Every structure is written in C-alpha cells, then in structure tokens.
mmCIF file of C-alpha atoms in Angstrom:
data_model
loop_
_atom_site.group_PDB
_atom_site.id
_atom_site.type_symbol
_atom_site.label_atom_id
_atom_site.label_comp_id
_atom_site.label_asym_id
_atom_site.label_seq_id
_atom_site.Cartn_x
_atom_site.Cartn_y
_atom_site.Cartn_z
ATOM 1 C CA UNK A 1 -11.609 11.440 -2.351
ATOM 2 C CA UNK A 2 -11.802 15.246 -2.585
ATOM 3 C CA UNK A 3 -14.315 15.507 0.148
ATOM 4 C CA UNK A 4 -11.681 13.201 2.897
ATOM 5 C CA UNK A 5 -8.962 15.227 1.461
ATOM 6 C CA UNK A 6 -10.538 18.694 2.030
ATOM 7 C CA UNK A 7 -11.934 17.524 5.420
ATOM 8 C CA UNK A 8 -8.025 16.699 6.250
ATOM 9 C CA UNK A 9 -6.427 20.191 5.456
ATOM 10 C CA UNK A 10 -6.754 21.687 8.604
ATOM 11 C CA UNK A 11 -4.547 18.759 10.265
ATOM 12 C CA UNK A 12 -1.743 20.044 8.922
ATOM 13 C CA UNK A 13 -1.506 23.085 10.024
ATOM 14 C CA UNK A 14 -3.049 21.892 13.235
ATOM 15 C CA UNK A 15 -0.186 19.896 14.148
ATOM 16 C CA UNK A 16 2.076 22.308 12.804
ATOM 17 C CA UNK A 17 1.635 25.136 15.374
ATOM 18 C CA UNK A 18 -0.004 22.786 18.100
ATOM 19 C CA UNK A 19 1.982 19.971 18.773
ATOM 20 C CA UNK A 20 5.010 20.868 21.242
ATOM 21 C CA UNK A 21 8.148 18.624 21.444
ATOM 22 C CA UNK A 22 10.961 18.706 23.186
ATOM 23 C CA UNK A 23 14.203 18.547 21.303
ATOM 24 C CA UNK A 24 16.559 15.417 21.986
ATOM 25 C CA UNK A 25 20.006 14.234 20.554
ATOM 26 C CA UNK A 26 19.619 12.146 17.709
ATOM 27 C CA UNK A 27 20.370 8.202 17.915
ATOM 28 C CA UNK A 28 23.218 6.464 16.489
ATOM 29 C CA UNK A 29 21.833 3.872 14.191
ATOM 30 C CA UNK A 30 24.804 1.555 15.182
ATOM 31 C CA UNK A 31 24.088 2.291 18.493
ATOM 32 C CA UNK A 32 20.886 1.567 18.720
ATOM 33 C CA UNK A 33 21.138 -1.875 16.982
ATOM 34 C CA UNK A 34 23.613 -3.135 19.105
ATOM 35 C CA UNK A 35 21.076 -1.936 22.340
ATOM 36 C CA UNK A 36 18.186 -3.582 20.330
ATOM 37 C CA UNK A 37 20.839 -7.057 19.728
ATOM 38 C CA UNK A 38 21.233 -6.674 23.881
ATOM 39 C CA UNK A 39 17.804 -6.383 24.676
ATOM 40 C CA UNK A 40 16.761 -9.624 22.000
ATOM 41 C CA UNK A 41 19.063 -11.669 24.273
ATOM 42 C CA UNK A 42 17.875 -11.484 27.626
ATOM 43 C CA UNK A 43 15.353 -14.201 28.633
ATOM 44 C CA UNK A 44 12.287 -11.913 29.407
ATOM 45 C CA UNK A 45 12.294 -10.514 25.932
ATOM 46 C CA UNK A 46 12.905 -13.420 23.679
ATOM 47 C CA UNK A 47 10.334 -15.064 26.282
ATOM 48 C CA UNK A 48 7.898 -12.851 25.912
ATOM 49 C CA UNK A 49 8.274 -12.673 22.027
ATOM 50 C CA UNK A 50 8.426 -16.758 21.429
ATOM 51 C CA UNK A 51 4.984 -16.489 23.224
ATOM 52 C CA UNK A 52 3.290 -13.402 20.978
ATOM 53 C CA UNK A 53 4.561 -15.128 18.072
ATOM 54 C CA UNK A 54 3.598 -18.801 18.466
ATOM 55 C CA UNK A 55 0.417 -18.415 20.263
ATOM 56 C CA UNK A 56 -0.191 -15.637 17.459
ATOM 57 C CA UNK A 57 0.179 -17.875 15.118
ATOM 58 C CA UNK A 58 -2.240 -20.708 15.993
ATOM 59 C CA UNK A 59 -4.846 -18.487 17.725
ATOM 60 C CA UNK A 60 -4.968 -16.517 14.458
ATOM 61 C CA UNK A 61 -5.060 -19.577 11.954
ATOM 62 C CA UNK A 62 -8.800 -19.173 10.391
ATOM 63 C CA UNK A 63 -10.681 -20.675 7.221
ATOM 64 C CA UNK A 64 -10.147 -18.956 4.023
ATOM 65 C CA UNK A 65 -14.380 -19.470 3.167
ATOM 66 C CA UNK A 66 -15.452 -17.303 6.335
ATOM 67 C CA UNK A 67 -16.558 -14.631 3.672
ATOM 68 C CA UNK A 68 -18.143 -16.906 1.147
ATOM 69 C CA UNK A 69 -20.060 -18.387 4.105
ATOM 70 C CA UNK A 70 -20.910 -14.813 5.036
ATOM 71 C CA UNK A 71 -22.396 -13.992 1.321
ATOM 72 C CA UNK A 72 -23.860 -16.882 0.545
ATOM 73 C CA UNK A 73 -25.557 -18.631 3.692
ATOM 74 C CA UNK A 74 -26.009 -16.313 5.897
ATOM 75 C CA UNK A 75 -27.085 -13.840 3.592
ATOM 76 C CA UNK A 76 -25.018 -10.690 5.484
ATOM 77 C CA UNK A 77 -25.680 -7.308 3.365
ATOM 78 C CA UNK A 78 -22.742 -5.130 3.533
ATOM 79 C CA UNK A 79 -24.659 -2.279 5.156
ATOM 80 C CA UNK A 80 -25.589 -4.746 8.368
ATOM 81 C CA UNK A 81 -21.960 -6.031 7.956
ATOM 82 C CA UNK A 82 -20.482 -2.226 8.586
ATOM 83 C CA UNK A 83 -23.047 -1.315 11.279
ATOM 84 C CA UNK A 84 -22.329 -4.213 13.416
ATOM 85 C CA UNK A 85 -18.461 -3.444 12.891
ATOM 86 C CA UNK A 86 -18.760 -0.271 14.336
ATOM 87 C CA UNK A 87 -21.127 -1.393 17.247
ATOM 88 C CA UNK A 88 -18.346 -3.972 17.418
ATOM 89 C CA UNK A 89 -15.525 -1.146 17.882
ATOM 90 C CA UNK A 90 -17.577 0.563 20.264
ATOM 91 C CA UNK A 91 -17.696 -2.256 22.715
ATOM 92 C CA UNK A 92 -14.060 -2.980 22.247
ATOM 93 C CA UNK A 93 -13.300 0.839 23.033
ATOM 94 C CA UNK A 94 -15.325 -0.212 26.566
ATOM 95 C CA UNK A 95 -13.777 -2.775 27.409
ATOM 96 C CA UNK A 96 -9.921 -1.431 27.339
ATOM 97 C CA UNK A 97 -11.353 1.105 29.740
ATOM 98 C CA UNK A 98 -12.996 -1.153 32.152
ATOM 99 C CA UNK A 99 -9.976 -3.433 31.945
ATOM 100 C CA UNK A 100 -7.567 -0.566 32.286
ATOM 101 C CA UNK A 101 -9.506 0.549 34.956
ATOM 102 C CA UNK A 102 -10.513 -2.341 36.829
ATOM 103 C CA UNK A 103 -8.393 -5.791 35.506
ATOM 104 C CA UNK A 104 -4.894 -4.207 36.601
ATOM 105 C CA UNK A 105 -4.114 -7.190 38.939
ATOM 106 C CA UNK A 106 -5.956 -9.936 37.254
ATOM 107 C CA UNK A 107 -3.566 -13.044 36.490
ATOM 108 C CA UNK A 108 -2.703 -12.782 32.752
ATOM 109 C CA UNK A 109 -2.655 -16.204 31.843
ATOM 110 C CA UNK A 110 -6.324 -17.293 33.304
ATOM 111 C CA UNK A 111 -7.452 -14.094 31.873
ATOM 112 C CA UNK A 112 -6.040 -14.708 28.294
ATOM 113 C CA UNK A 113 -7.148 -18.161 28.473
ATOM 114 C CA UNK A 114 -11.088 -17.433 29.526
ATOM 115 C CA UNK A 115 -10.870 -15.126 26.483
ATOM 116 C CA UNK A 116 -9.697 -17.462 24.023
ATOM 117 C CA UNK A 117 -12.366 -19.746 25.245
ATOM 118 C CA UNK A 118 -15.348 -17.660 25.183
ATOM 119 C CA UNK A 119 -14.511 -16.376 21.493
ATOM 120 C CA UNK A 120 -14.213 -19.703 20.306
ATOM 121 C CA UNK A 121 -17.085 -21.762 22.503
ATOM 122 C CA UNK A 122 -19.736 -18.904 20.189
ATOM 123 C CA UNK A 123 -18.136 -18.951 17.040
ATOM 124 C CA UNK A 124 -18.238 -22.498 16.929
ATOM 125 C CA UNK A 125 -21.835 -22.503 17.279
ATOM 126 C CA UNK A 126 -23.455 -20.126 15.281
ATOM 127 C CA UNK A 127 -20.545 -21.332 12.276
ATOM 128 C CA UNK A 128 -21.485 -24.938 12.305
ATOM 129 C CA UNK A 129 -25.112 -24.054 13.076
ATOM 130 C CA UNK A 130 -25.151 -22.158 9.899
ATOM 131 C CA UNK A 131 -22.839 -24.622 7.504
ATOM 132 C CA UNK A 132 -25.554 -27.124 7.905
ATOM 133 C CA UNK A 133 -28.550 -24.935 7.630
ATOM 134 C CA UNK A 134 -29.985 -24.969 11.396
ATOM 135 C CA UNK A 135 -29.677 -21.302 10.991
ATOM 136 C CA UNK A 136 -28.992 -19.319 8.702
ATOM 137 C CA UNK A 137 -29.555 -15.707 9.422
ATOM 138 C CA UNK A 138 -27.525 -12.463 9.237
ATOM 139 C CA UNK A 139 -28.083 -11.067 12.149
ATOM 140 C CA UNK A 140 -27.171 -14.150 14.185
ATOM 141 C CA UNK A 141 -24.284 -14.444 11.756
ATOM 142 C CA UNK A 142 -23.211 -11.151 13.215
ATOM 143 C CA UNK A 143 -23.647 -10.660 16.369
ATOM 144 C CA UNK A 144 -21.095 -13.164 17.872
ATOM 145 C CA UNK A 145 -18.269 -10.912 16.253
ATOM 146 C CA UNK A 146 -20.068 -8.137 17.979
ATOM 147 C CA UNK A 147 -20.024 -9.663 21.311
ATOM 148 C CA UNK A 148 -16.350 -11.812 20.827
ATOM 149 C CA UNK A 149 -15.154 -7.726 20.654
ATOM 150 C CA UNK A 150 -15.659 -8.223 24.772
ATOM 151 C CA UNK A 151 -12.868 -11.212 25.429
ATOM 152 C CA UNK A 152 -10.925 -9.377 22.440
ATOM 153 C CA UNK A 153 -10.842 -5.920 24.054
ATOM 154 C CA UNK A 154 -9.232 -7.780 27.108
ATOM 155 C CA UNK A 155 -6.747 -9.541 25.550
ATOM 156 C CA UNK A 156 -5.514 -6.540 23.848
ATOM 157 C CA UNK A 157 -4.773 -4.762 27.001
ATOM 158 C CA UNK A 158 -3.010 -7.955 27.926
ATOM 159 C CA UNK A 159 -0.603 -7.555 25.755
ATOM 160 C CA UNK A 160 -0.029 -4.113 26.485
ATOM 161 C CA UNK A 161 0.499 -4.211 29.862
ATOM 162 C CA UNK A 162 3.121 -7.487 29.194
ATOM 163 C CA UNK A 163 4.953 -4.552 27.047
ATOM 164 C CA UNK A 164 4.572 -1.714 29.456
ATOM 165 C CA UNK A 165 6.620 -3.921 32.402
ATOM 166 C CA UNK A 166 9.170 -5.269 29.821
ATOM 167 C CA UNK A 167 9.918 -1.450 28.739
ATOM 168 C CA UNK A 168 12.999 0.383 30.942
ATOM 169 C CA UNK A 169 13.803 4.026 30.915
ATOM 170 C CA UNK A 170 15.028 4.979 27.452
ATOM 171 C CA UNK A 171 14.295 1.922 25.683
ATOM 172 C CA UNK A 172 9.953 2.111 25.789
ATOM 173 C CA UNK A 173 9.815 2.182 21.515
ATOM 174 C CA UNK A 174 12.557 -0.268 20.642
ATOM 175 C CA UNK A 175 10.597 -2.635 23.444
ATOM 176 C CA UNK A 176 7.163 -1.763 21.942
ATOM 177 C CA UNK A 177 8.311 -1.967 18.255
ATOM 178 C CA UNK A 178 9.731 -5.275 18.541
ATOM 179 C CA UNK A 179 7.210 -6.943 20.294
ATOM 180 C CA UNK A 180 4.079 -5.411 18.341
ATOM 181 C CA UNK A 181 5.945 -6.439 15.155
ATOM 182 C CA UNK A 182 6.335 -9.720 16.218
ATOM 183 C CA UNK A 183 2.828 -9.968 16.971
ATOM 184 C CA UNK A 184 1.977 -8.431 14.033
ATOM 185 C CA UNK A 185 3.887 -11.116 11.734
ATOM 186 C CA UNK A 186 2.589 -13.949 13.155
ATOM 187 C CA UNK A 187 -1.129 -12.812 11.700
ATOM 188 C CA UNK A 188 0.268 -12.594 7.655
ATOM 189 C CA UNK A 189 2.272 -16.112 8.875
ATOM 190 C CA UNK A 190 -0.772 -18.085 10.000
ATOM 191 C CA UNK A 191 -2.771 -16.759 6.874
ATOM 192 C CA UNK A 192 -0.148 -18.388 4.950
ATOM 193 C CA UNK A 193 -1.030 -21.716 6.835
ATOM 194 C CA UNK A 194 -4.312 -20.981 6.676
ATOM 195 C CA UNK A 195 -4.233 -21.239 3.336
ATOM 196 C CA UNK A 196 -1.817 -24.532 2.653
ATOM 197 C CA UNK A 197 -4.070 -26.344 4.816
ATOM 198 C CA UNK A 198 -7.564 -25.323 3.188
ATOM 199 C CA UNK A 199 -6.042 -25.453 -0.032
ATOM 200 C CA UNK A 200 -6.528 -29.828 0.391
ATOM 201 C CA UNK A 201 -10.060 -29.133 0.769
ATOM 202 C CA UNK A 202 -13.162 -27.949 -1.591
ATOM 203 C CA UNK A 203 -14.225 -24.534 -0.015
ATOM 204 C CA UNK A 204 -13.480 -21.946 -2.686
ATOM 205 C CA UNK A 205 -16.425 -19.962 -3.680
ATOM 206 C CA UNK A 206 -18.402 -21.987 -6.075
ATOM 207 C CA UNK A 207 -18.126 -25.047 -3.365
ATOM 208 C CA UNK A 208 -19.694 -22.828 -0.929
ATOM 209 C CA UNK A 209 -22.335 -21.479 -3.629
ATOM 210 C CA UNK A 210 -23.039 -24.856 -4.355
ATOM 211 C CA UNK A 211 -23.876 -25.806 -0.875
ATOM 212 C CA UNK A 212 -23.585 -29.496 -0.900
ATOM 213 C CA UNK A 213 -23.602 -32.218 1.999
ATOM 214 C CA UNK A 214 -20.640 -32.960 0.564
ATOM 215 C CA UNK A 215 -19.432 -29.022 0.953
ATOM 216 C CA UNK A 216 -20.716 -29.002 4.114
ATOM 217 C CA UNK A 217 -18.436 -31.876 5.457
ATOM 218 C CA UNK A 218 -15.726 -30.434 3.836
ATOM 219 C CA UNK A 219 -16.015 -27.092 6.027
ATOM 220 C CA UNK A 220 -16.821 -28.986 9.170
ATOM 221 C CA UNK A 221 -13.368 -30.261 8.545
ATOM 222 C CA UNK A 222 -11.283 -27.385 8.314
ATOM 223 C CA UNK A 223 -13.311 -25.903 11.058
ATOM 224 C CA UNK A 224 -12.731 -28.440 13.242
ATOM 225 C CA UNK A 225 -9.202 -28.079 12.592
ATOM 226 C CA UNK A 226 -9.231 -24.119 13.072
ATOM 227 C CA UNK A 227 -10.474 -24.859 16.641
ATOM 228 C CA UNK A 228 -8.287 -27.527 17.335
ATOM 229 C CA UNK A 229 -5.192 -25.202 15.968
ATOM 230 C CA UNK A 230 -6.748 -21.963 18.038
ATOM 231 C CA UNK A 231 -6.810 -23.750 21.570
ATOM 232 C CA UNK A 232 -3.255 -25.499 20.858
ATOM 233 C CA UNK A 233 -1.803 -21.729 21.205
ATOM 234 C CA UNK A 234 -3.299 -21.966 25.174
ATOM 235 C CA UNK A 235 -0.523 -24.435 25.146
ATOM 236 C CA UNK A 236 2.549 -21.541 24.861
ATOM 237 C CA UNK A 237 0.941 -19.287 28.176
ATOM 238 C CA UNK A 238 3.568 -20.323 30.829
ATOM 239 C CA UNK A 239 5.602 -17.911 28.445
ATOM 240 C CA UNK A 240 3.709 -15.292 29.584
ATOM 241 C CA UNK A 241 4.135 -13.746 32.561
ATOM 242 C CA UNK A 242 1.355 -14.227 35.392
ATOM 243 C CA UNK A 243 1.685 -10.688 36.405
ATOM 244 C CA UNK A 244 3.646 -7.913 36.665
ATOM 245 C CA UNK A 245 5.526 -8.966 39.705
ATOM 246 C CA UNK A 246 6.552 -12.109 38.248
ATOM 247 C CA UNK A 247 8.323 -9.979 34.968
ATOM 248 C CA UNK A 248 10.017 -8.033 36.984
ATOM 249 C CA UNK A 249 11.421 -10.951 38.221
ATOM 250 C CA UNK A 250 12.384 -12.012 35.209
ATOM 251 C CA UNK A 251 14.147 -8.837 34.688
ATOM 252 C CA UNK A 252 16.277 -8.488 37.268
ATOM 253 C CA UNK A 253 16.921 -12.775 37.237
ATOM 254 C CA UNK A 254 16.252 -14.178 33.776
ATOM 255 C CA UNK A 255 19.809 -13.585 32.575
ATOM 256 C CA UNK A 256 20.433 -14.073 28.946
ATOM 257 C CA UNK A 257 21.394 -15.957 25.788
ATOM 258 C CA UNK A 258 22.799 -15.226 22.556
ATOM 259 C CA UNK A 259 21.981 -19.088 21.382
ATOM 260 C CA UNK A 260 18.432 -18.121 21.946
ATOM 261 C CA UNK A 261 18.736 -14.428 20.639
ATOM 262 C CA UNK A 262 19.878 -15.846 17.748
ATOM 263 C CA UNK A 263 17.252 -18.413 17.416
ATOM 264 C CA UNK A 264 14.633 -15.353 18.282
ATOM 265 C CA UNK A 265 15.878 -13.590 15.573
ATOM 266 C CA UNK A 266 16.486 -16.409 13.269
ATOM 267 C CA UNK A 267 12.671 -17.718 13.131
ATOM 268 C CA UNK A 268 11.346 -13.827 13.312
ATOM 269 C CA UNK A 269 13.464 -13.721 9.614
ATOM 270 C CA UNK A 270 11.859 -16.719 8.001
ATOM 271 C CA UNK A 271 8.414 -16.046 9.136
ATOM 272 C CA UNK A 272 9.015 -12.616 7.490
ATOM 273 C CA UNK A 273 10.567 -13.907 4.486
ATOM 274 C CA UNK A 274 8.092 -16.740 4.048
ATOM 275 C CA UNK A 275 5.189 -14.481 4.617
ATOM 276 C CA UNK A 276 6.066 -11.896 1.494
ATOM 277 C CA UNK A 277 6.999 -14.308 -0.551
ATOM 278 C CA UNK A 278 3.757 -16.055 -0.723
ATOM 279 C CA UNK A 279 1.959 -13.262 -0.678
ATOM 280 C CA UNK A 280 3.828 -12.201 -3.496
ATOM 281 C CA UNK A 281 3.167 -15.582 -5.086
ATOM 282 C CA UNK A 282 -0.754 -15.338 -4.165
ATOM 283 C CA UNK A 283 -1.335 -12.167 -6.626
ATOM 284 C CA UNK A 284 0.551 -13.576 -9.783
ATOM 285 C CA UNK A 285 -2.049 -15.835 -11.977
ATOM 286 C CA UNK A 286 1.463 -17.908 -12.786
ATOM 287 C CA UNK A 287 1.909 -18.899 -9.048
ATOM 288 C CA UNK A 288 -1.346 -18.337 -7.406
ATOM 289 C CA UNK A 289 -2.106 -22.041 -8.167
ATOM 290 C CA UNK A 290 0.560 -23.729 -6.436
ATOM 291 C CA UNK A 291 -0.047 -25.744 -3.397
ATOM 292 C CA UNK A 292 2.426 -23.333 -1.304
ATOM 293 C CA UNK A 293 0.030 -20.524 -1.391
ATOM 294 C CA UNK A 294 -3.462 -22.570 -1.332
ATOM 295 C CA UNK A 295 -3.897 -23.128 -4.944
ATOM 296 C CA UNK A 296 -4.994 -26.580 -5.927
ATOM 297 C CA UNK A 297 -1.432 -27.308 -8.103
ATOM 298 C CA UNK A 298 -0.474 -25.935 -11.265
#
C-alpha cells in the first residue's frame, strides 16, 4: 500500500498546475432537476433507457457457480486467470478503436445482436463441455473470455454512440449520467435474480466440489436457463435505435410523456431499492439464508 501510494504523489500536483479549465456559472440544483424531469419524459430518452435497462438485465443474468466451476474443474490458477484478463483488456482496447474507426455506420441492432450471439454460441460450449468432463482444462476454460472481449468491445461502443446522438448542447453529462446509471443498475438487479433463481438448485461450492451426475444436471439446468434468459434481452432491440439518423428522428418527432416518465422513473427506483436491500441482506449471517437473496430458507 505504501509503494501505490508513493507511486501516486506526483498526480497531485500534476493535475494541480497542469490541468486547465475554463470557469463556468454554477448550476441551480432546482434547475437542473426540473431539465433532468424534462429530458426523462421525452420518448427517445425513456426509450432508449427501457432498452439499457431490460436488455441489461437479462443479458447480464449469469450462474452464481461460474467461479466454483473455475476452481474446481477446470483447475484455473489465479496467475493464468490475471494474465488472460489483461490479454483480455488488451483486445477489448482494439476493438473500440477499430469500431470507432471503422463500424460508424453499421446498423446497431444487427450489430448488437451478432454480438450477443457469438459470446453466448462459445461460452456455451466450452461451459457444458467442461460440467460434464469432456474437457476440462484451464486454458480452454479461459480463452473464450479472452476472445468474447471482441463482440464485447463492440457492444460497448454501441452504447456510446446511442448516448453521444441522444446528448444536445448543454445537457451531454445529465444525458450520459442517466443512461450509464441505468445501465449500470440493471447489472447489481440481475445478480439479484441470478441468485433467487439458483438459489432452487444445488450449486453452492461443496455441490460443485463434489462433482456428481447429479451436480452436473443440476448446472446444466441453470445454464440452460442463463442462455435462454440472455437471448430473451434480443427481444427489447427495436428500442434501440438502428442508427443515428433514425434518433435524430426521434428527437425532433418522438414527443413526450409524463405517464411514461413517471413509469421510467418509477421502475429505475425499485430496481435501486431492491438491489441494496438484498445486498444488504446477502452480508448479514441472519438474512443471508432467505430465499430472497439465494439462501436455501432460514
């Protein structure tokens, strides 16, 4: 801890003397929430959000035994683990350049749809190849994260440039805040389904330790259903906005709603409430075993 702190001084004084800003006029608090209420309400922004937030959710529902599979059947050492991860990164790095540079006009929705696809189609494989011992090696274990990084990288940038075209003059970090927080939420929110729905099934550590057919059944269930639940968020994509060209459209046409602002805001709360509390719940020995937060019932 020393050594990162020491290594971090000079930052400070860094961005101290080197980082210019112009000075602007403070915002009005009031004033900005009622521009933030205005902008909630008009069709391409609660549009746009009901899509990052649903498809969110089901594309990022997962298994809760991913990293007891990890230990104890593929036999991953953390070293590999980390070394892969940053080859991982690296790729991902290349491909929001390429895409940047070369995927500006590329239809959205196909796009974000291949990609879904062709992280799932691998994953699939190599994790029910290795729940029922076809093969069961680290290295194979790893290197579909590695390569999923490629589809990944691209839908990242999707969602950028969905942002970037929402965003008018003045209002580029209210835009961006709002809808990266909404996609943000929806990742805690599915964890909390994740873990309701494994909770019915025997995959907590020992099961996976014990690896039994019986086990094994039991994880090509909730698999099945994690792929299942990832390809029913392709069904939320005529949300999104084929292009640029078509959200501009939406901007100068889609007119608004407070009924639906309302709603927007309404489901944003209880996926934020619902989210802390059972995370709250999950660290508590007292209610870590209920059924709400994936225990097996106290």
């Amino acid at each position: 801890m020393i050594i990162l702190t020491v290594v971090c001084l000079p930052v400070m004084p860094l961005t101290w003397f080197f980082i210019k800003e112009e000075k602007h006029e403070g915002m009005v608090f009031s004033k900005y929430i009622s521009e933030l209420w205005d902008l909630v309400q008009t069709r391409p922004m609660y549009q746009v959000i009901a899509y990052k937030f649903f498809s969110g959710i089901f594309e990022n529902f997962t298994i809760t035994s991913s990293s007891a599979m990890q230990a104890y059947w593929a036999g991953v050492t953390p070293l590999n683990d980390k070394i892969l991860s940053i080859i991982g990164n690296g790729i991902f790095a290349i491909t929001l350049y390429c895409t940047g540079k070369y995927g500006l006009h590329w239809n959205w929705r196909w796009m974000h749809a291949t990609m879904i696809v062709a992280v799932i189609v691998p994953d699939a494989i190599v994790t029910f190849l290795t729940t029922w011992g076809v093969i069961r090696n680290q290295w194979f274990w790893l290197g579909v994260p590695v390569v999923e990084n490629l589809p990944s990288g691209m839908a990242f940038v999707i969602g950028t440039y969905v942002v970037v075209e929402l965003a008018g003059e003045g209002n580029e970090g209210a835009v961006y805040g709002l809808v990266g927080s909404v996609s943000n939420l929806a990742i805690p929110f599915a964890s909390t389904i994740t873990k309701n729905v494994d909770g019915a099934f025997d995959v907590a550590n020992k099961d996976i330790a014990s690896d039994t057919n019986h086990v094994r059944w039991e994880v090509t269930y909730i698999l099945i259903i994690r792929y299942a639940m990832n390809l029913v968020g392709l069904l939320f994509l005529p949300l999104l906005p084929k292009q640029k060209a078509e959200t501009n459209e939406l901007k100068r046409n889609g007119g608004s709603s407070r009924i639906l602002g309302f709603v927007t805001l309404a489901y944003f709360a209880f996926a934020l409430v619902w989210s802390t509390m059972v995370n709250i719940m999950s660290i508590y020995p007292s209610t870590s075993c209920l059924r709400i937060v994936g225990g097996t019932g106290c």
